[in-house]
mmCIF file of C-alpha atoms in Angstrom:
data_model
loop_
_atom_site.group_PDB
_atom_site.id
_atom_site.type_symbol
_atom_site.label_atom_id
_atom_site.label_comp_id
_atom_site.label_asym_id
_atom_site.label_seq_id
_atom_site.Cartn_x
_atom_site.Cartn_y
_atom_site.Cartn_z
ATOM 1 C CA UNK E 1405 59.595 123.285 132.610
ATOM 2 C CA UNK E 1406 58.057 123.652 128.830
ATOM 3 C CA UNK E 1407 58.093 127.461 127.491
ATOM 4 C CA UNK E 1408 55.701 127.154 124.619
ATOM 5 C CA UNK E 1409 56.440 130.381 123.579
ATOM 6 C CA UNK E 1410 60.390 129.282 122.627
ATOM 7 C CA UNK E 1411 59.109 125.728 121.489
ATOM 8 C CA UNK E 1412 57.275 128.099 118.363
ATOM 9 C CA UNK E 1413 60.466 130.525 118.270
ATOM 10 C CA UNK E 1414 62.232 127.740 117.142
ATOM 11 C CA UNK E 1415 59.605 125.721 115.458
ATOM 12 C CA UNK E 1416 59.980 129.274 113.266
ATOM 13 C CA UNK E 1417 63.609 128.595 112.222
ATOM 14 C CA UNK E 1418 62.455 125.343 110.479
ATOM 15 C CA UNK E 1419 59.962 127.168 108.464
ATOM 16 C CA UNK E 1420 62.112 129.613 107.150
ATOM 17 C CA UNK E 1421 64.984 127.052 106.941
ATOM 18 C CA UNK E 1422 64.132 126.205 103.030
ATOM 19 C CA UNK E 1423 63.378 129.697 101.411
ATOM 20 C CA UNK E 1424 66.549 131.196 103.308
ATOM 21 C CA UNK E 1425 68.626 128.332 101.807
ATOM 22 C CA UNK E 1426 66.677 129.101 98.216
ATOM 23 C CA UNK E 1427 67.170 132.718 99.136
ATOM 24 C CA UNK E 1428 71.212 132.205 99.411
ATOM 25 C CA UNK E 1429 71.414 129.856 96.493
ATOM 26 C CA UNK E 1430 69.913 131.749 93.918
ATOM 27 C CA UNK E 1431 72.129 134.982 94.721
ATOM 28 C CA UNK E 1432 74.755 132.420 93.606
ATOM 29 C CA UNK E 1433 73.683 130.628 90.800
ATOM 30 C CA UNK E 1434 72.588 134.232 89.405
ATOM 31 C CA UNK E 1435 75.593 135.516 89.306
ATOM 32 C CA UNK E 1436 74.890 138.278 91.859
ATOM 33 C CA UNK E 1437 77.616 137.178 94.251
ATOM 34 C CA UNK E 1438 80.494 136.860 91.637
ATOM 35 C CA UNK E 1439 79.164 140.501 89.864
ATOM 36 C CA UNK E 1440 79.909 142.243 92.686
ATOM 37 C CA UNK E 1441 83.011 140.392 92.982
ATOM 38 C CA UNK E 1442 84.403 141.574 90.098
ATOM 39 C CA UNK E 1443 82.682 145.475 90.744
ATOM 40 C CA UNK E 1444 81.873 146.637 94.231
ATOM 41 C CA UNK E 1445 79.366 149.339 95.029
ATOM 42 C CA UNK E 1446 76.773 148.191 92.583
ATOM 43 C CA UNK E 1447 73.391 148.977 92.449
ATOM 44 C CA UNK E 1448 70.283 147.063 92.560
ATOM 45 C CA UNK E 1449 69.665 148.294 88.895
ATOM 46 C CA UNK E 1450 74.012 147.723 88.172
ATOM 47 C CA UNK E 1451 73.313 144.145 89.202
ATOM 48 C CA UNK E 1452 69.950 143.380 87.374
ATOM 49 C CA UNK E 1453 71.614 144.321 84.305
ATOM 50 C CA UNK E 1454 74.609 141.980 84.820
ATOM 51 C CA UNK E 1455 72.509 139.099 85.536
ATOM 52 C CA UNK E 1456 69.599 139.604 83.717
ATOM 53 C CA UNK E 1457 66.768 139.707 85.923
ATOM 54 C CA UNK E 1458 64.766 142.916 87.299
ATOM 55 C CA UNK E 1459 66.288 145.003 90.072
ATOM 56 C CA UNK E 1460 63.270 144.668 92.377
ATOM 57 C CA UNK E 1461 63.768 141.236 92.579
ATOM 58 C CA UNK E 1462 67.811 141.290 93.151
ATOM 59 C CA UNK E 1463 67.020 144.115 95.545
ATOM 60 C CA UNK E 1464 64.279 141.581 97.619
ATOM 61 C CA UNK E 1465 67.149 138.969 97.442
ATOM 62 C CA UNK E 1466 69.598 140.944 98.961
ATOM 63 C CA UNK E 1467 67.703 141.404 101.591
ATOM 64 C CA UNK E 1468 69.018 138.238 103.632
ATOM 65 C CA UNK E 1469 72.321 138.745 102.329
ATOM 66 C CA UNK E 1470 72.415 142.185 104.257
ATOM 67 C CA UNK E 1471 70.811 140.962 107.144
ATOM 68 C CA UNK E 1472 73.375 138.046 107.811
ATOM 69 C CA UNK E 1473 75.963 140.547 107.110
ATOM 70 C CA UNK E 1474 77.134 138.637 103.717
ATOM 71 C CA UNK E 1475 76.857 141.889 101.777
ATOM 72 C CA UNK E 1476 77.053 145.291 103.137
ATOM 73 C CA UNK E 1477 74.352 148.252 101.254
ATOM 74 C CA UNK E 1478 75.527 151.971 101.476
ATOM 75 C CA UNK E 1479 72.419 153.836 102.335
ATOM 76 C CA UNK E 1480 73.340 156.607 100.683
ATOM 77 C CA UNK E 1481 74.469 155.409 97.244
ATOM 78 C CA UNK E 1482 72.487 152.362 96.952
ATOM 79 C CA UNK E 1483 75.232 150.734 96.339
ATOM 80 C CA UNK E 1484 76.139 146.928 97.210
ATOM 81 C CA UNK E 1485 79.861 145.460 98.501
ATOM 82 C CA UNK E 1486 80.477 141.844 99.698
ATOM 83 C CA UNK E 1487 80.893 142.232 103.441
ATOM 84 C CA UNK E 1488 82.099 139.082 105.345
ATOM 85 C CA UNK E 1489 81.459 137.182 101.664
ATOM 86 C CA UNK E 1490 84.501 138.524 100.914
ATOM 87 C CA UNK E 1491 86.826 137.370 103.184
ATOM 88 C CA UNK E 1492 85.778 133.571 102.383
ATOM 89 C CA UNK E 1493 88.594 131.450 100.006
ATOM 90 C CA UNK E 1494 87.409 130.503 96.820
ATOM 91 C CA UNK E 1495 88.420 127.260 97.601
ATOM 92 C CA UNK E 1496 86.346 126.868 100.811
ATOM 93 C CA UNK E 1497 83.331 129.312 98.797
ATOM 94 C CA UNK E 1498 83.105 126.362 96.342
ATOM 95 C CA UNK E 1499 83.316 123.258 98.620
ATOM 96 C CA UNK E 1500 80.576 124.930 100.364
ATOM 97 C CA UNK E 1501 78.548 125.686 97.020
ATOM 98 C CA UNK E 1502 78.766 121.910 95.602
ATOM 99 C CA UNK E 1503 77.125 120.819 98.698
ATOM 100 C CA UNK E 1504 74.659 123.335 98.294
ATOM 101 C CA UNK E 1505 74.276 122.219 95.036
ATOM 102 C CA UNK E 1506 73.760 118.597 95.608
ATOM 103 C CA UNK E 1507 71.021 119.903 97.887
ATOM 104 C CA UNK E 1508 69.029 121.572 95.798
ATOM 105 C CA UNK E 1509 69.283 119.338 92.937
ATOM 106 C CA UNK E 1510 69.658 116.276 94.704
ATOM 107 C CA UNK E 1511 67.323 116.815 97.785
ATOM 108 C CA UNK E 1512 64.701 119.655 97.991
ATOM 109 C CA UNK E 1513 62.091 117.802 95.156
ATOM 110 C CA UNK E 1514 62.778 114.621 96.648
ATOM 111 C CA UNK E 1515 62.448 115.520 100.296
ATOM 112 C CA UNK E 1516 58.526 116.222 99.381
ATOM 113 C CA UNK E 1517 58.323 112.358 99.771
ATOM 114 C CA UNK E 1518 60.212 111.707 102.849
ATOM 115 C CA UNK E 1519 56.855 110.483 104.758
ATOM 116 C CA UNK E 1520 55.995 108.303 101.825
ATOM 117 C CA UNK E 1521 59.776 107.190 101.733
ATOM 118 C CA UNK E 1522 59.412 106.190 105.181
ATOM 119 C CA UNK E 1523 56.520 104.489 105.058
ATOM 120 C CA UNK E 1524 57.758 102.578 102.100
ATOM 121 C CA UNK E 1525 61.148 102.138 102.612
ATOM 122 C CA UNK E 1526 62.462 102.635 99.497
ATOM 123 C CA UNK E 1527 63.283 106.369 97.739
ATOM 124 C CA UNK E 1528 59.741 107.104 96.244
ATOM 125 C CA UNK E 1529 61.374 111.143 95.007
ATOM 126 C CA UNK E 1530 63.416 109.369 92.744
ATOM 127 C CA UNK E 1531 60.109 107.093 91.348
ATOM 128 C CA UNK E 1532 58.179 110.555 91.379
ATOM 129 C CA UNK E 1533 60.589 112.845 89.675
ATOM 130 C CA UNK E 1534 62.709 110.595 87.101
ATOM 131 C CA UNK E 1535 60.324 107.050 86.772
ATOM 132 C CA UNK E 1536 63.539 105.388 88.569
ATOM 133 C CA UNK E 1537 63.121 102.578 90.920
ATOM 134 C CA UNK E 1538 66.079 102.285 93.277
ATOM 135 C CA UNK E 1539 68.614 104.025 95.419
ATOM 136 C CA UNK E 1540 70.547 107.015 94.748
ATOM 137 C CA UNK E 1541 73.807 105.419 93.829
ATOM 138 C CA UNK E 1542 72.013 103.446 91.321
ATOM 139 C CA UNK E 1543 69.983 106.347 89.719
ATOM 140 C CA UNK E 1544 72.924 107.913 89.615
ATOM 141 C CA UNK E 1545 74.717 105.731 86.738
ATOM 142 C CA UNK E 1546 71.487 105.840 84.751
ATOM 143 C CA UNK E 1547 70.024 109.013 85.483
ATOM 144 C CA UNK E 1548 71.974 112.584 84.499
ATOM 145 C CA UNK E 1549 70.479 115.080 86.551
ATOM 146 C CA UNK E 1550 70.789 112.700 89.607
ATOM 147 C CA UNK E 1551 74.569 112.088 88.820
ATOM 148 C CA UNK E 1552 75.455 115.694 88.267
ATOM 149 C CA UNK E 1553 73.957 116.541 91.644
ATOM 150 C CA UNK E 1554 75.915 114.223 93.083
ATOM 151 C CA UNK E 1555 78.693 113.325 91.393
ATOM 152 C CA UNK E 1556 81.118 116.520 92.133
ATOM 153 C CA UNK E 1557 80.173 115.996 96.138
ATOM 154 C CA UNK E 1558 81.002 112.515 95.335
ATOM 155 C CA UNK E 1559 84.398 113.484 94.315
ATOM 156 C CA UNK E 1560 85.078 116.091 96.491
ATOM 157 C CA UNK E 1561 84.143 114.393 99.712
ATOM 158 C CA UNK E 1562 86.795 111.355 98.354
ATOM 159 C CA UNK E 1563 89.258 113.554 97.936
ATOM 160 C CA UNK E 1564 88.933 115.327 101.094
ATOM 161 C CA UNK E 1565 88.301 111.719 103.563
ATOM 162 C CA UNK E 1566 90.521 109.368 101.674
ATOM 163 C CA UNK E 1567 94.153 110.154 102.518
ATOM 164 C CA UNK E 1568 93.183 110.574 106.382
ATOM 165 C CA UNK E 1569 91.169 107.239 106.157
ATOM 166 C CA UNK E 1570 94.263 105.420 105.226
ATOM 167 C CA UNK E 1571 96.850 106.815 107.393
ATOM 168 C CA UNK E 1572 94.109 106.085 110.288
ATOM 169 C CA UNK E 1573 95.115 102.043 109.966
ATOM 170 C CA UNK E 1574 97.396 99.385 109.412
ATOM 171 C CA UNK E 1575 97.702 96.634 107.125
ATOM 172 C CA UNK E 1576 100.080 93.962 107.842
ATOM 173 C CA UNK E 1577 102.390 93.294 105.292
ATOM 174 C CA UNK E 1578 101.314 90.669 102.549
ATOM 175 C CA UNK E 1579 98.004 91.183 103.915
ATOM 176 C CA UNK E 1580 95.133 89.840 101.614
ATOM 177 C CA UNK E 1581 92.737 92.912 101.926
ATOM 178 C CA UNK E 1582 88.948 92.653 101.109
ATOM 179 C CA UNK E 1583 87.526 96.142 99.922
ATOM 180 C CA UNK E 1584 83.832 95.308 100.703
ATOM 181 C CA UNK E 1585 81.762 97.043 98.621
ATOM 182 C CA UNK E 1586 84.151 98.753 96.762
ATOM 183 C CA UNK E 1587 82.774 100.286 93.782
ATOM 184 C CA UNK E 1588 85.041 101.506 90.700
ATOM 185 C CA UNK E 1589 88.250 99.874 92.215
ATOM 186 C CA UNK E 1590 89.455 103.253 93.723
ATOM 187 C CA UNK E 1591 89.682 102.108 97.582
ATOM 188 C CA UNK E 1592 91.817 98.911 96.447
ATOM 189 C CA UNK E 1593 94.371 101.122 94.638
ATOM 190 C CA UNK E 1594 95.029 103.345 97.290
ATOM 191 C CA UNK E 1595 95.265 100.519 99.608
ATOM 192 C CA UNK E 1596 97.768 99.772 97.241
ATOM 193 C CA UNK E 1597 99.584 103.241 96.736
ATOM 194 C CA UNK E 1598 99.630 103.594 100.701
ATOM 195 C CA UNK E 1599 99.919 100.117 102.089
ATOM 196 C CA UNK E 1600 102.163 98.670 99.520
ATOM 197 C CA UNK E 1601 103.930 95.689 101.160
ATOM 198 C CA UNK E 1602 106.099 92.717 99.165
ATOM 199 C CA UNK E 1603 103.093 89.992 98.516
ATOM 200 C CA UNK E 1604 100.031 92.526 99.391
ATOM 201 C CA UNK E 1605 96.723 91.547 97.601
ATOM 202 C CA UNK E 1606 93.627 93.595 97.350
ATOM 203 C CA UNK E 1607 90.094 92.288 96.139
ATOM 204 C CA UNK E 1608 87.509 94.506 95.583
ATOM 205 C CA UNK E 1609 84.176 92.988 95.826
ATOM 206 C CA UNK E 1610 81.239 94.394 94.417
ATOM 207 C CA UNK E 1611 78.114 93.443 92.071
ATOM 208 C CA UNK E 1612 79.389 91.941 89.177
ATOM 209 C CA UNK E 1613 78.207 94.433 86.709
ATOM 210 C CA UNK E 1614 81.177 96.421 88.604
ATOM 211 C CA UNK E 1615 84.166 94.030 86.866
ATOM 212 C CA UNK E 1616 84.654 95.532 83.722
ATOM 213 C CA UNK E 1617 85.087 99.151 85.312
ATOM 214 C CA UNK E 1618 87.374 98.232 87.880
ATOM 215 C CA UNK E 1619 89.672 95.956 86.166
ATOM 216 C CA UNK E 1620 90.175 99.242 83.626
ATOM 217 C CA UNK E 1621 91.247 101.335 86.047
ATOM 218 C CA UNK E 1622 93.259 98.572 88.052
ATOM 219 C CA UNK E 1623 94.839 98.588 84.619
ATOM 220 C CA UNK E 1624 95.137 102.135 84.256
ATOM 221 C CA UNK E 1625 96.848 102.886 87.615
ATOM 222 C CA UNK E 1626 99.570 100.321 87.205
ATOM 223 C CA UNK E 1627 98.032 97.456 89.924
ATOM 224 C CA UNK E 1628 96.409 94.826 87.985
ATOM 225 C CA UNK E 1629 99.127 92.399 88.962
ATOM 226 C CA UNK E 1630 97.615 92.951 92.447
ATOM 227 C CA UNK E 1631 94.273 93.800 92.615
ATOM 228 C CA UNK E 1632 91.662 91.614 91.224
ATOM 229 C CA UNK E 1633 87.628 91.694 91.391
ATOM 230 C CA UNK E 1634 85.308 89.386 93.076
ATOM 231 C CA UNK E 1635 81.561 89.819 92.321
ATOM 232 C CA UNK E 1636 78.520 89.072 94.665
ATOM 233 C CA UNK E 1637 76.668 90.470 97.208
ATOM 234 C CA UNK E 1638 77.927 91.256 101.036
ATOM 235 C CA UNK E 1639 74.348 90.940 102.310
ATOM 236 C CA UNK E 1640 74.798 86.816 101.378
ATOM 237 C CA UNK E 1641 78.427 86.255 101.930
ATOM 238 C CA UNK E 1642 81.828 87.065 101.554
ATOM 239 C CA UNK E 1643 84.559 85.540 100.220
ATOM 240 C CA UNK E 1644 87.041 83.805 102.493
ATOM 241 C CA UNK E 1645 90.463 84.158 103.106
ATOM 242 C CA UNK E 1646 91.348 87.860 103.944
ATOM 243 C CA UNK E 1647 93.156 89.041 106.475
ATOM 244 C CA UNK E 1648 91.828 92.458 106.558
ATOM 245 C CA UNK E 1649 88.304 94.488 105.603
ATOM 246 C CA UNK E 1650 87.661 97.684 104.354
ATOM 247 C CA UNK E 1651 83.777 98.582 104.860
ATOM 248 C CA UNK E 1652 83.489 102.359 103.482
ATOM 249 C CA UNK E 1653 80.599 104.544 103.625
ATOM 250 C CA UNK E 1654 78.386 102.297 103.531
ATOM 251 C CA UNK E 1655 77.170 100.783 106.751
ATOM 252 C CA UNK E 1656 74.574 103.550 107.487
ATOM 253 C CA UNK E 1657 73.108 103.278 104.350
ATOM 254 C CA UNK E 1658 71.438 99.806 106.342
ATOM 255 C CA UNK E 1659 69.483 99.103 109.319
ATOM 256 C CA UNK E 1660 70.179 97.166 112.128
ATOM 257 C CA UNK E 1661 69.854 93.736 111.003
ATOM 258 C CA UNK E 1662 71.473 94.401 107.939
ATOM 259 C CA UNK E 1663 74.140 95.740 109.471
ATOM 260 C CA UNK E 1664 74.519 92.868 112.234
ATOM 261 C CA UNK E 1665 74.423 90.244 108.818
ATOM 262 C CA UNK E 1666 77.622 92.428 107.574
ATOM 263 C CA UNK E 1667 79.366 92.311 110.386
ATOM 264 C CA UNK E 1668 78.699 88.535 110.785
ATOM 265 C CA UNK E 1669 79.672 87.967 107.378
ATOM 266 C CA UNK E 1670 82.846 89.475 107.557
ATOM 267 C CA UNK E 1671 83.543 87.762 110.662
ATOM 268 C CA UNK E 1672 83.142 84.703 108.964
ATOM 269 C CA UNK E 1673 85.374 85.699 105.907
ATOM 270 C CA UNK E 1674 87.953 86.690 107.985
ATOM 271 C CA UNK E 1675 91.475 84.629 108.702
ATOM 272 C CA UNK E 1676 91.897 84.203 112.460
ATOM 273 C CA UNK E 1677 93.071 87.303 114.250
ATOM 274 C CA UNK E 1678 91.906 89.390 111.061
ATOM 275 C CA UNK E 1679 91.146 93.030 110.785
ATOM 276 C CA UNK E 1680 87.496 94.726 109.866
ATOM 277 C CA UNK E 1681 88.272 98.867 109.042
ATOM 278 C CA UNK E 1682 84.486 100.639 109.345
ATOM 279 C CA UNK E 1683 84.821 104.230 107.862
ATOM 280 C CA UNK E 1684 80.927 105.602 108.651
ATOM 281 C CA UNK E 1685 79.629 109.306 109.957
ATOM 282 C CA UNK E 1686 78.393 108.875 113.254
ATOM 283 C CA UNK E 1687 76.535 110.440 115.917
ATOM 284 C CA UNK E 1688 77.763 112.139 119.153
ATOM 285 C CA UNK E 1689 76.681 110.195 121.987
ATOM 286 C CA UNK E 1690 74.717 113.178 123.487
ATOM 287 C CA UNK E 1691 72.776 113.784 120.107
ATOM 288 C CA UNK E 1692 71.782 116.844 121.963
ATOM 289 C CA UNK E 1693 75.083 118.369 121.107
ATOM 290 C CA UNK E 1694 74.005 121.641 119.417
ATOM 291 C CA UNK E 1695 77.357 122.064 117.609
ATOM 292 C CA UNK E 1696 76.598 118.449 115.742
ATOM 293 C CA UNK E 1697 74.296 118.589 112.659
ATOM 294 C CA UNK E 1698 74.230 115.381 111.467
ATOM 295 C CA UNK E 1699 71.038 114.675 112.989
ATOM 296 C CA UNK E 1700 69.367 117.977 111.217
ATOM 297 C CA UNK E 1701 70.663 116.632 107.861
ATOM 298 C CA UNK E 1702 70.947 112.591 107.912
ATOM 299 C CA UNK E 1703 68.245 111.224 108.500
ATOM 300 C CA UNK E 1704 65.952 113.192 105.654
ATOM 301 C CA UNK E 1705 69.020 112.529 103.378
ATOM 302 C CA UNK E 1706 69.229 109.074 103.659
ATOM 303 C CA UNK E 1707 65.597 107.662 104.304
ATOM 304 C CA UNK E 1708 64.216 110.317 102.114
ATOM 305 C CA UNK E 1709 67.169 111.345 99.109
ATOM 306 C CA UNK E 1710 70.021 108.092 98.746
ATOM 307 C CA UNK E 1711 68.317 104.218 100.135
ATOM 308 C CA UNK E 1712 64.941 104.823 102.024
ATOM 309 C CA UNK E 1713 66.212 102.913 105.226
ATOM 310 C CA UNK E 1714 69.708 102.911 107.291
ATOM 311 C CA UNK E 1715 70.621 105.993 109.093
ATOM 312 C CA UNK E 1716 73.792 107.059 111.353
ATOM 313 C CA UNK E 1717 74.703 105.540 114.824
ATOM 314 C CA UNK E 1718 76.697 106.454 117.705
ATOM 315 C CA UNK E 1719 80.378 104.901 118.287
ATOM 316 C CA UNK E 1720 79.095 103.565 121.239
ATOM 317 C CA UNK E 1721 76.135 101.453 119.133
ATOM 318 C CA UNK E 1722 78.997 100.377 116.610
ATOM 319 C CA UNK E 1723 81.007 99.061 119.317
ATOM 320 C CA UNK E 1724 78.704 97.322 120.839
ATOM 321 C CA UNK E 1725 77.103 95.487 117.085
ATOM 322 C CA UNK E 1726 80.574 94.553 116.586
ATOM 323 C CA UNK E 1727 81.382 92.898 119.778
ATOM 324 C CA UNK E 1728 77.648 90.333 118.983
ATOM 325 C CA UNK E 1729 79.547 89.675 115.603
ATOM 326 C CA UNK E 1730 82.601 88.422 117.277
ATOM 327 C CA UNK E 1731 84.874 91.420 116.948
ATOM 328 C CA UNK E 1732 86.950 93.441 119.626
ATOM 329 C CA UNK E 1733 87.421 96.785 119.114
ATOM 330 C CA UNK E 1734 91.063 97.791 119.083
ATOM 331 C CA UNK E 1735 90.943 101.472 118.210
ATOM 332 C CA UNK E 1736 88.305 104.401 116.935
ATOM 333 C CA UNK E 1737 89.948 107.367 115.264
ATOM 334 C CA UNK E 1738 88.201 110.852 114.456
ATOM 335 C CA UNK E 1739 89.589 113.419 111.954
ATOM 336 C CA UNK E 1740 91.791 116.346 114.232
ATOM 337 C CA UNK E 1741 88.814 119.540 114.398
ATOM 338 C CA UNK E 1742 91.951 121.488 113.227
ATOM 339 C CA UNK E 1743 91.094 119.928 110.151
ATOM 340 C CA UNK E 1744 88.013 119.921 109.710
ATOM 341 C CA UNK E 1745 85.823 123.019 108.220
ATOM 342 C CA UNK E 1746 83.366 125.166 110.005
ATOM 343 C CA UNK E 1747 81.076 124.209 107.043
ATOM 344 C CA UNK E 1748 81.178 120.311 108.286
ATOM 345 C CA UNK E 1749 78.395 118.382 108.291
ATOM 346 C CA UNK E 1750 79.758 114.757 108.305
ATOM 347 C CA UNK E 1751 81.724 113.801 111.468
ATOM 348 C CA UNK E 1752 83.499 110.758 110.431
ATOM 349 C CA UNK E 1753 85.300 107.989 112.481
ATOM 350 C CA UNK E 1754 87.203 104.542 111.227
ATOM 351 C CA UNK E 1755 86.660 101.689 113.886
ATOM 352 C CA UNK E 1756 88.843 99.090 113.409
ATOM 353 C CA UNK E 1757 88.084 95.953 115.014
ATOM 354 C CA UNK E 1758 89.983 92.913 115.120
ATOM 355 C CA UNK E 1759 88.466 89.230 114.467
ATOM 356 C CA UNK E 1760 88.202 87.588 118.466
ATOM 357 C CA UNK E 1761 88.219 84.040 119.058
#
């Protein structure tokens, strides 16, 4: 039975959901957080003064800190500590604050166009705010403020999801390995650092404007005798001949179609009995799962931040898209929760699916 009354309870939590996030931010990016870091027990009118902004405002601010129990306020001396603030790593403090980051910068303006995104298709924020036609990843090469948003998150989620993406598959040895999509060359020389094999070849294949990039860092990290650089675009065709590939990060960024033409594609590229790896976030299959929050976060992200179409799927929807492109699935592998941070987001799997027929 419908209870109206908790429907609007929790309709509430979405309108206060962006000026608590501003709310937290800004006590970071002030400086309020990190003064009282370095000297507890500091008053409203201690803190303005360190940061530079009037005490009645730092005092409103703290307000939410106190109330979520982030930073404890002694009645009596008006003073402010960092409660459970304090006990977070620095480490895991600033994975959490470069995400935050990204958000701000990289999502809030932009997320004022999400209907006309959708309606559009394409990322109409990024027209809006910086005269830029295009996706994200594109923007991001051209435009600064777009890159610094995302750029750090960039590098931090690769270095977190790489080294458990590789040890989640094989790659025969001598394999010819494809590295669809494959950007700045970095997914082709790990394959190479971690799958290393007498007579192993990696491609990476991207646009063309790509070559010049990767070729310098194939250079630069010692495998230019074995990777090499094939330009064009996977949406036509790939190139023939591989025995295994590497589709990361990627495939949600497309819809349905798109996504069946990749997987056919591949399928046709492949050598008999060859290997496609798919590293994508996915759903849980109950997307009612309260303790997943992709679906709170994804779907403005994507349609409305990074391509203006795609979005995230269930394993079971993978499985199945695979299997009408010719593929059996062979195995699906999911980081260990042990490993993963309560601050998680992205719930990532690698399917790998071998080449039928």
């Amino acid at each position: 039975m419908s209870n109206p009354e908790a429907v609007l309870a929790r309709m509430r939590e979405y309108m206060v959901g962006p000026t608590r996030f501003m709310n937290l931010y800004a006590c970071f990016e002030l400086g309020i957080v990190e003064a009282l870091r370095k000297e507890p027990g500091l008053t409203a009118a201690g803190l303005g003064a360190a940061v530079g902004a009037k005490p009645d405002a730092v005092e409103q601010l703290l307000h939410l800190l106190v109330k979520e129990g982030f930073v404890a306020l002694d009645e009596a001396t008006g003073g402010y500590t960092l409660d459970t603030l304090g006990d977070v790593a620095e480490s895991d403090l600033q994975r959490v604050l470069t995400f935050m980051g990204m958000m701000k910068t990289g999502m809030l303006r932009q997320l004022y166009y999400l209907t006309d995104s959708v309606s559009t298709g394409a990322v109409v924020g990024l027209k809006e705010l910086y005269g830029f036609e295009g996706t994200m990843f594109q923007a991001a090469a051209e435009v600064e403020e777009v890159r610094d948003a995302w750029g750090p998150l960039a590098q931090s989620e690769t270095a977190s999801v790489y080294p458990w993406f590789f040890r989640s598959f094989d790659v025969p040895a001598g394999a010819r390995v494809l590295d669809v999509q494959g950007g700045n060359g970095l997914g082709a020389i790990m394959t190479c650092q971690t799958k290393g094999s007498p007579g192993l070849r990696v491609t990476t294949f991207d646009r063309p404007a790509m070559e010049a990039e990767c070729l310098r860092n194939f250079e630069a990290q010692g495998v230019a005798e074995q990777c090499s650089f094939a330009g064009g675009d996977a949406m036509e065709s790939l190139p023939g001949g591989y025995d295994v590939m590497l589709l990361k990060h990627f495939v949600d960024m497309y819809d349905k179609d798109e996504v069946l033409t990749l997987f056919r594609n591949a399928h046709r590229a492949l050598e008999p009995g060859g290997q496609i790896v798919v590293l994508a976030p996915v759903y849980p299959e109950d997307i009612r799962d309260a303790d997943d929050y992709q679906a709170d976060f994804f779907p403005a992200y994507i349609l409305g931040c990074v391509v203006g179409r795609g979005g995230l799927q269930k394993v079971s929807t993978y499985r199945g898209w695979l299997e009408q492109s010719g593929f059996e699935v062979t195995s699906v592998r999911a980081k260990d929760p042990a490993d993963i941070p309560p601050d998680a987001i992205i719930n990532r799997v690698v399917i790998c699916a071998t080449k039928a027929g």
